[in-house]
Coordinates of C-alpha atoms in Angstrom, one line a residue:
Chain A
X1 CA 16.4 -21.1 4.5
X2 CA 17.8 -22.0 1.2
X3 CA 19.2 -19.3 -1.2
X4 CA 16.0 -19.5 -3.6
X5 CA 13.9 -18.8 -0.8
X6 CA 15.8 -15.8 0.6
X7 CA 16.2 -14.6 -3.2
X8 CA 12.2 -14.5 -3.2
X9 CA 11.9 -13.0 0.1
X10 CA 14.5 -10.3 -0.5
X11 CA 12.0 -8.1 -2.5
X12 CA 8.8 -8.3 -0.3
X13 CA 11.8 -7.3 2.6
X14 CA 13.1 -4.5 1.3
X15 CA 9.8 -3.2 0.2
X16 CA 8.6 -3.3 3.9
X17 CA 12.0 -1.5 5.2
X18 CA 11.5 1.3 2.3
X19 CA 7.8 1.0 3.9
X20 CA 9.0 1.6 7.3
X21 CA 11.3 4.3 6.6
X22 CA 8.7 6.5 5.2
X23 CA 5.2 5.5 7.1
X24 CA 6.7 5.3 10.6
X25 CA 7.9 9.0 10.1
X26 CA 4.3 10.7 8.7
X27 CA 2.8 8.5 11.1
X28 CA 4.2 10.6 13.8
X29 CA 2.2 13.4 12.1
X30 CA -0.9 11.8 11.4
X31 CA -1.5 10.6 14.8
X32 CA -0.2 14.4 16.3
X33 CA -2.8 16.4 14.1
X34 CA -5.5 13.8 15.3
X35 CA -6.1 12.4 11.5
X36 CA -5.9 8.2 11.5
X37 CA -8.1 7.2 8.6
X38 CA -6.7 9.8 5.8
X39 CA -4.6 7.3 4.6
X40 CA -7.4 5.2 3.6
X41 CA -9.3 8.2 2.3
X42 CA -7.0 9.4 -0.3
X43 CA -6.4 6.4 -1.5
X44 CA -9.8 5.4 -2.3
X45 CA -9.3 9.1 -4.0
X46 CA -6.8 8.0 -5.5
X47 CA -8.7 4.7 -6.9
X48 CA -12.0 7.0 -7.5
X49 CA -9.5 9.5 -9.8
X50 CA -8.5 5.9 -11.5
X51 CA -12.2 5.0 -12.5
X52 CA -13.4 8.1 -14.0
X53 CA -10.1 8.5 -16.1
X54 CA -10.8 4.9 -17.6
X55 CA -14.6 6.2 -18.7
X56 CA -12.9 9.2 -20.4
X57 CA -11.9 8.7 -24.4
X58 CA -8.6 9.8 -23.6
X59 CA -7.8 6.8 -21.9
X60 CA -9.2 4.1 -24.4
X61 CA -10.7 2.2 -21.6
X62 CA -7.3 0.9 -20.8
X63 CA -6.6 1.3 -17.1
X64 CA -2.6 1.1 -17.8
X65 CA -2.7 4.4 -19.6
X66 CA -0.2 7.2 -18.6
X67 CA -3.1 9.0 -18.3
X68 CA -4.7 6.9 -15.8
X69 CA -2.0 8.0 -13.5
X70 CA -2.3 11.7 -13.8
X71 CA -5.7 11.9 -13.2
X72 CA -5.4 9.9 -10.2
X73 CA -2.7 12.1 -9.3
X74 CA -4.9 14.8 -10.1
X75 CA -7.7 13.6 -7.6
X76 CA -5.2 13.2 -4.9
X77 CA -4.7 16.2 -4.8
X78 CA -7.7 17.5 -4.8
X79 CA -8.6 15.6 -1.5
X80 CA -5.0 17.1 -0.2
X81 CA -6.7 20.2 -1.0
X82 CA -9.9 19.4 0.4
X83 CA -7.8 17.9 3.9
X84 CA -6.1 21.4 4.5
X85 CA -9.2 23.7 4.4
X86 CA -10.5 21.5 7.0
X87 CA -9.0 22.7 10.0
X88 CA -8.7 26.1 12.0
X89 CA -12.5 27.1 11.7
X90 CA -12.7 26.1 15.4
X91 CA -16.1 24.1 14.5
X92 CA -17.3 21.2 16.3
X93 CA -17.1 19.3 13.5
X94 CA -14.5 16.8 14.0
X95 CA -11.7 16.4 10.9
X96 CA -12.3 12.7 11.0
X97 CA -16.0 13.3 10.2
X98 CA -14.6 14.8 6.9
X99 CA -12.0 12.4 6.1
X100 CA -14.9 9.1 7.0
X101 CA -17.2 11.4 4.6
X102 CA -14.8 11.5 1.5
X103 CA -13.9 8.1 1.8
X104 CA -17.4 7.2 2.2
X105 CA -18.3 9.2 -1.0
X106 CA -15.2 8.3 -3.0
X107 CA -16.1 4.6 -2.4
X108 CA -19.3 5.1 -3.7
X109 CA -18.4 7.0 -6.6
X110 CA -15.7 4.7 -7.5
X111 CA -18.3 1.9 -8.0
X112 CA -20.7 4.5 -9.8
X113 CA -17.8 4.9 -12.3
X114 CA -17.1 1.5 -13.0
X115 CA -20.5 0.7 -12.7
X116 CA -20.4 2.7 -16.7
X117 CA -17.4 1.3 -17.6
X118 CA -17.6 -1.0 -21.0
X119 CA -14.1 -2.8 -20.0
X120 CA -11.5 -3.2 -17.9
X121 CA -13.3 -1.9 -14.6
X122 CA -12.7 -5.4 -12.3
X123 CA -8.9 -4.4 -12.3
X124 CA -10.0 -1.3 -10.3
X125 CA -11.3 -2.6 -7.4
X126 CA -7.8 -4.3 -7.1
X127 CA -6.1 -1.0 -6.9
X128 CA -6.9 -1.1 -2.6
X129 CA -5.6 -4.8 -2.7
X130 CA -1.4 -5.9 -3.3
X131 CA 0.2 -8.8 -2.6
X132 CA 3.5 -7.7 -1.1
X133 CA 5.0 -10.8 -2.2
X134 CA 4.4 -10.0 -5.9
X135 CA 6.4 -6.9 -5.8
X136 CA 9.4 -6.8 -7.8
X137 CA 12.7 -5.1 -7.9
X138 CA 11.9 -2.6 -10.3
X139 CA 9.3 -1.5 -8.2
X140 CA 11.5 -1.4 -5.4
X141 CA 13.3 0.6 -6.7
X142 CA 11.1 2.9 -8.2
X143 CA 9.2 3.2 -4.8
X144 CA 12.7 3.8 -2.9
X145 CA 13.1 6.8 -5.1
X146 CA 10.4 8.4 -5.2
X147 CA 10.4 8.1 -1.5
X148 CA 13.8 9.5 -0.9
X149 CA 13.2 12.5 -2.7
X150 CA 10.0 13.1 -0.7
X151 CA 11.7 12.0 2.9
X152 CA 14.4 14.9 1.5
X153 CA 11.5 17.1 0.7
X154 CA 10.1 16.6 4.3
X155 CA 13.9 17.0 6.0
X156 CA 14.1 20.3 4.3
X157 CA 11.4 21.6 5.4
X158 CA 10.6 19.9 8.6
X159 CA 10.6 22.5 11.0
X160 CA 7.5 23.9 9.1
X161 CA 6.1 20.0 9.2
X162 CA 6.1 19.5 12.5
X163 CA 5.6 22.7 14.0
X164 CA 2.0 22.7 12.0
X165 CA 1.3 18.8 13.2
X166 CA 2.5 19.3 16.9
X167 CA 1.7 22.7 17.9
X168 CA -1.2 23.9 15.2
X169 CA -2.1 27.5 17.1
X170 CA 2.0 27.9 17.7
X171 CA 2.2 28.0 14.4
X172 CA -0.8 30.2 13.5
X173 CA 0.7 32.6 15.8
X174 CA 3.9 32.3 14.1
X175 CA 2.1 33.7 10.8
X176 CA 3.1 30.4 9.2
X177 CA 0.7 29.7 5.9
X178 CA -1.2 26.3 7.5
X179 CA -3.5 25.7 4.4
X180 CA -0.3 25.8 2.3
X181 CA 1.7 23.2 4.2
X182 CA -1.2 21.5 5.2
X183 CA -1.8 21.4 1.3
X184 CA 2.1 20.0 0.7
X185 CA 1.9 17.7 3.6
X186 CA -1.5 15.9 2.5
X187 CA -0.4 16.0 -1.5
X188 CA 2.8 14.4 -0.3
X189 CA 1.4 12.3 1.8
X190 CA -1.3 11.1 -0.7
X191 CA 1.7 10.5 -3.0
X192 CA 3.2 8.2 -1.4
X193 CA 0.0 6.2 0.0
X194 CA -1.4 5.6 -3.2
X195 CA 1.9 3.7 -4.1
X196 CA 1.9 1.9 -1.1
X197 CA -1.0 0.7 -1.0
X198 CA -0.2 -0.4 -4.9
X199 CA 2.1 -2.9 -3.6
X200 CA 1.1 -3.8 0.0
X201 CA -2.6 -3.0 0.1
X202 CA -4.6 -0.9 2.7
X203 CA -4.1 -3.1 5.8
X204 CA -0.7 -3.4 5.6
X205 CA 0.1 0.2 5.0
X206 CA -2.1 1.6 7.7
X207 CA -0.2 -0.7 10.2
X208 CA 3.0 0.5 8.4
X209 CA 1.5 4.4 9.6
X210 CA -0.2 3.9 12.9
X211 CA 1.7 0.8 15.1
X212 CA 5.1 1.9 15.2
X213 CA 4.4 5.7 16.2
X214 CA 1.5 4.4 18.9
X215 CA 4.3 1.8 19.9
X216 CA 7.0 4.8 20.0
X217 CA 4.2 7.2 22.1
X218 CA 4.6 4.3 24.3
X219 CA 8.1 5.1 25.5
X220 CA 8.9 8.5 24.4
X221 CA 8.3 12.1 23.8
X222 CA 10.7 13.8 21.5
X223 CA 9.9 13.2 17.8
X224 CA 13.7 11.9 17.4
X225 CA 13.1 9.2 20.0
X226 CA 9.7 8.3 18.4
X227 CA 11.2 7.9 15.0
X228 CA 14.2 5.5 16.5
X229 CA 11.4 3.4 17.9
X230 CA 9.1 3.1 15.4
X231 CA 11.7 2.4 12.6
X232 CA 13.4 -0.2 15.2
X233 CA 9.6 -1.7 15.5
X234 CA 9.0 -1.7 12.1
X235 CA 11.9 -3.1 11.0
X236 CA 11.7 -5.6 13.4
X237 CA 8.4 -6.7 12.9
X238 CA 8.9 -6.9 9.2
X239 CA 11.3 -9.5 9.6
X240 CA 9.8 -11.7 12.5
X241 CA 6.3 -11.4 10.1
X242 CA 8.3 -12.4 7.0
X243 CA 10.0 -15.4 8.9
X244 CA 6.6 -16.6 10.5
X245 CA 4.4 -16.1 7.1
X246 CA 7.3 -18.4 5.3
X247 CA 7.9 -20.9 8.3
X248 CA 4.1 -21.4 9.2
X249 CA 3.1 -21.1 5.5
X250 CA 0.5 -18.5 6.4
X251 CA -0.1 -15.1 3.8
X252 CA 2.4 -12.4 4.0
X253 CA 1.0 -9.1 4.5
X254 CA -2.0 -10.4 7.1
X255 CA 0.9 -12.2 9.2
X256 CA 3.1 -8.6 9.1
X257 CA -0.2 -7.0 10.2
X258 CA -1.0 -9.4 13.1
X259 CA 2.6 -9.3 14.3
X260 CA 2.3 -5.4 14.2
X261 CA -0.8 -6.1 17.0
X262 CA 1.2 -9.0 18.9
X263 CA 4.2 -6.7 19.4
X264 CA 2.2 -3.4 20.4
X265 CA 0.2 -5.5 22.6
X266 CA 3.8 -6.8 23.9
X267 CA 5.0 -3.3 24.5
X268 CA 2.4 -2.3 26.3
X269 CA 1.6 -4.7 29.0
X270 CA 5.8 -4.2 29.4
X271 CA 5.5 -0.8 30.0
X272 CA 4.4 -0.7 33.6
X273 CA 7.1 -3.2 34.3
X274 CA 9.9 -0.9 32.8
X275 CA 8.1 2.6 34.2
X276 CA 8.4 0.6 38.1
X277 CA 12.0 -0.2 37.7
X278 CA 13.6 3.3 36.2
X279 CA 13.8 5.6 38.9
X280 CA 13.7 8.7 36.4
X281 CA 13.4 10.0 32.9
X282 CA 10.2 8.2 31.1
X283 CA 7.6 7.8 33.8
X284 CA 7.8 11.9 35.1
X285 CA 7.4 13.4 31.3
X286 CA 3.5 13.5 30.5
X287 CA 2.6 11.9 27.6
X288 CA 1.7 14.6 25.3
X289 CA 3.9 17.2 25.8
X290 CA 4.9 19.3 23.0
X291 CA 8.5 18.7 22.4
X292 CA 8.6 22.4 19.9
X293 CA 7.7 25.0 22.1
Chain B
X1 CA -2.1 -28.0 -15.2
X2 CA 0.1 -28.4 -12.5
X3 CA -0.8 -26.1 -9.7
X4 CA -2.8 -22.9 -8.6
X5 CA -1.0 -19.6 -8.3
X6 CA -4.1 -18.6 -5.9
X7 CA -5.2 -21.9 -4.4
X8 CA -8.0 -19.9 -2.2
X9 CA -9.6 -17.3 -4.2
X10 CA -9.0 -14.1 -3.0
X11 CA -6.9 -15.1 -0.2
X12 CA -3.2 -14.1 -1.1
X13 CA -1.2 -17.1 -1.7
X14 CA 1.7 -18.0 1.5
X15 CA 5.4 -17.5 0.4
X16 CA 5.7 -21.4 0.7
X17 CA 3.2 -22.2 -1.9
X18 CA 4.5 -19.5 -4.5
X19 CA 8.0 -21.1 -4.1
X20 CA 6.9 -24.5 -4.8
X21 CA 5.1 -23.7 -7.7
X22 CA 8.0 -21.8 -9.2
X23 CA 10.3 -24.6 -8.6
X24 CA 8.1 -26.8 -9.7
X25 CA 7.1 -25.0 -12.7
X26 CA 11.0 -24.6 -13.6
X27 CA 11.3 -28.5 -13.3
X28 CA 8.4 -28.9 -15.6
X29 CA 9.3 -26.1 -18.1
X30 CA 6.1 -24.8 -17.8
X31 CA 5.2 -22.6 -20.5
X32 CA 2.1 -20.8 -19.2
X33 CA 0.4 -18.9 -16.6
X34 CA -4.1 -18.8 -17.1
X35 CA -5.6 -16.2 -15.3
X36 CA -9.6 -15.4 -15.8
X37 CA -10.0 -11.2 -16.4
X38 CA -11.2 -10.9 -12.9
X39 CA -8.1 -11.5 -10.4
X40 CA -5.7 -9.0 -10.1
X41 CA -2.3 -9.8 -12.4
X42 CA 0.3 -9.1 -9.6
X43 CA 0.7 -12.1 -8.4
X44 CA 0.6 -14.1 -12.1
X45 CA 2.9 -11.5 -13.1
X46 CA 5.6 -12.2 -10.4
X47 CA 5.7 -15.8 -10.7
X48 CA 5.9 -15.2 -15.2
X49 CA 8.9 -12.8 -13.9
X50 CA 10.8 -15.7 -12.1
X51 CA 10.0 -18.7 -14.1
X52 CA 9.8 -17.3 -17.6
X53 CA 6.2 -18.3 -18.5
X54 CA 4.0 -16.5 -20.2
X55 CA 0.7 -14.9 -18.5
X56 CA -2.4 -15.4 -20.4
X57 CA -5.8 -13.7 -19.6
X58 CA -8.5 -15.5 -21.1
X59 CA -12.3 -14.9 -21.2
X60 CA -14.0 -17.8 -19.1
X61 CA -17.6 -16.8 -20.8
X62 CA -19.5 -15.1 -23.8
X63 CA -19.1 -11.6 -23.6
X64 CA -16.3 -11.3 -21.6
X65 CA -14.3 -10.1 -24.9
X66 CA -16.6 -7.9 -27.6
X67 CA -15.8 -10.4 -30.4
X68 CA -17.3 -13.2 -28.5
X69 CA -20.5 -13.5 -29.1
X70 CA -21.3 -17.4 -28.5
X71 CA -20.4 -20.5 -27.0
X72 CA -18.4 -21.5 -30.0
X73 CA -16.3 -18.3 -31.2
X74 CA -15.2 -18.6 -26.9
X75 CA -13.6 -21.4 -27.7
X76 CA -12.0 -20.2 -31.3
X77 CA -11.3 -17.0 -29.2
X78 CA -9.5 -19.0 -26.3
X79 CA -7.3 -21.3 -28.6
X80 CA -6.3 -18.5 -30.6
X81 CA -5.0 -16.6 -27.3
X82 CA -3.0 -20.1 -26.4
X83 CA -1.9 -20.9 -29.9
X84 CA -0.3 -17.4 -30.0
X85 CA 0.9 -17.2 -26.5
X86 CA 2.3 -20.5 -26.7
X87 CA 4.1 -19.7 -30.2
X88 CA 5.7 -16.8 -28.4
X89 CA 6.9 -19.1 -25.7
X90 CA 8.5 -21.0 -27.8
X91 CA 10.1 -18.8 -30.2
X92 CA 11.6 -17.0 -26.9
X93 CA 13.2 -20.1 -25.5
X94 CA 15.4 -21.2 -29.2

């Protein structure tokens, strides 16, 4: 590799380790409170927000407006809002009916918006779709900090995080105030997945959530040894995926997510093999035992 | 024209590909970057960021731009957008 190449490849890399930092850690929430797709949800949310601020006069049609932004923000919001009312009514109806329903929805509104828009509108459908390559340092940058200051955010309060996400009727019990964290947990959340997927598009970013904390499940049970594993996997399969896009010429973000399946698939068939050889620890704790109680 | 920044539509282009055009853009001091109104502008945009060229959106068809109402104003319409876009080029580089 000469020094051009790894000058072009330093971005897209440090965008998937900022990636990593912040996905592998909610993904150990999303996949506790039972809620894989709301990733995708809010940001088509997101996008939907995006469309109907371009029809209003306000925005001039011009889907760069500061505007633009807000109202997107705005819309995230509302489907944070709309996430944390939808649990604790004991109903039968699952919460990933809801999420499918909103995404469904969004979707279709998103296209009814557009479908009214005089200008502009084809950029929107490119909101779902980046080219991790393409990213550049300023956006690096600008992602690593928003980031930080909601990893810090989640530290602070991250006894209330993951008491809700691990242990939901603990923390009813408690008298904890689930719709409000549930609210700051999804509006957070939505936060940062709408930039995400800005830069590295849906696929990539819902392997960035989902394969290192299924891969971590794998192998452990306390949240600490779940976040070591799945930032070591991410990581990890950042770079191999990087190395084999460039040295196979194949695209960048579909090789990071295929090498996200190869190396789950990896640690899994492993597992047995490790579980027969260690006389304790791993194979005697159950899977899904509540580390909090 | 001396390459595609997209060589299959809406496939993202490999790393491979992107760093031979901009390499070989940079050899040929090539001014511009064309992209219909259509494909997203990340991509364009990154590869104008490391060679210096400017990216263009022009209409492809009538209608595409409010002013542009047939076959020949397109064309006025189009050379305009490269007249200025290359003026700009060139005024940046002295």
């Amino acid at each position: 590799m000469d020094s051009a190449t790894l000058a072009f490849l330093a971005a897209p890399f440090v965008a998937s380790l900022i990636l990593t930092g912040i996905h592998a850690y909610l993904g150990v929430h999303v996949i506790e409170r039972g809620v894989i797709f709301v990733d995708l949800s809010l940001a088509q949310i997101a996008a939907l927000g995006a469309a109907i601020a371009i029809l209003l006069p306000m925005t001039g049609g011009d889907p760069h407006a500061p505007a633009v932004y807000w109202i997107s923000l705005g819309f995230t919001f509302i489907g944070a809002a709309v996430f944390s009312t939808i649990r604790g009514h004991r109903a039968r109806i699952p919460q990933e009916a809801i999420i499918g329903i909103c995404y469904a929805v969004a979707s279709a509104a998103a296209i009814l918006a557009m479908s009214k828009a005089t200008s502009e509108s084809e950029h929107l459908k490119d909101m779902l779709v980046g080219n991790i390559l393409a990213v550049s340092w300023d956006e690096v940058a600008k992602t690593a900090a928003l980031y930080g200051a909601i990893g810090i955010f989640h530290y602070i309060f991250r006894k209330k995080f993951l008491a809700i996400s691990l242990d939901h009727e603990g923390a009813v019990a408690q008298g904890l105030s689930v719709r409000f964290w549930d609210f700051l947990f999804y509006a957070s959340f939505g936060f940062v997945v709408t930039s995400s997927v800005a830069i590295a598009g849906v696929l990539l970013v819902f392997c960035y959530l989902i394969v290192p904390s299924v891969a971590a499940m794998l192998y452990a049970d306390t949240v600490g040894r779940r976040l070591a594993i799945g930032w070591t996997m991410g990581t990890i399969v950042s770079a191999i995926g990087v190395y084999l896009s460039l040295v196979l010429d194949l695209p960048t973000g579909a090789t990071i997510v295929c090498t996200f399946g190869i190396v789950l698939a990896v640690m899994a068939a492993v597992r047995p093999l490790i579980r027969r050889t260690s006389e304790s620890g791993i194979n005697r704790l159950p899977m899904r035992e509540s580390p909090v109680q | 024209m001396i390459g595609y920044v997209e060589p299959r539509p809406g496939i993202p282009p490999t790393p491979q590909h992107t760093l031979d055009l901009i390499s070989e853009m940079k050899r040929q001091n090539v001014p511009l970057v064309l992209v219909e109104p259509y494909f997203d502008l990340k991509t364009p945009n990154s590869i104008g960021r490391a060679t210096g060229a400017e990216v263009l959106v022009m209409p492809p068809s009538v209608g595409g731009v409010k002013e542009v109402t047939d076959y020949f104003k397109l064309f006025d319409y189009d050379i305009n957008l490269l007249i200025g876009a290359l003026k700009k080029v060139s005024t940046a580089s002295h």
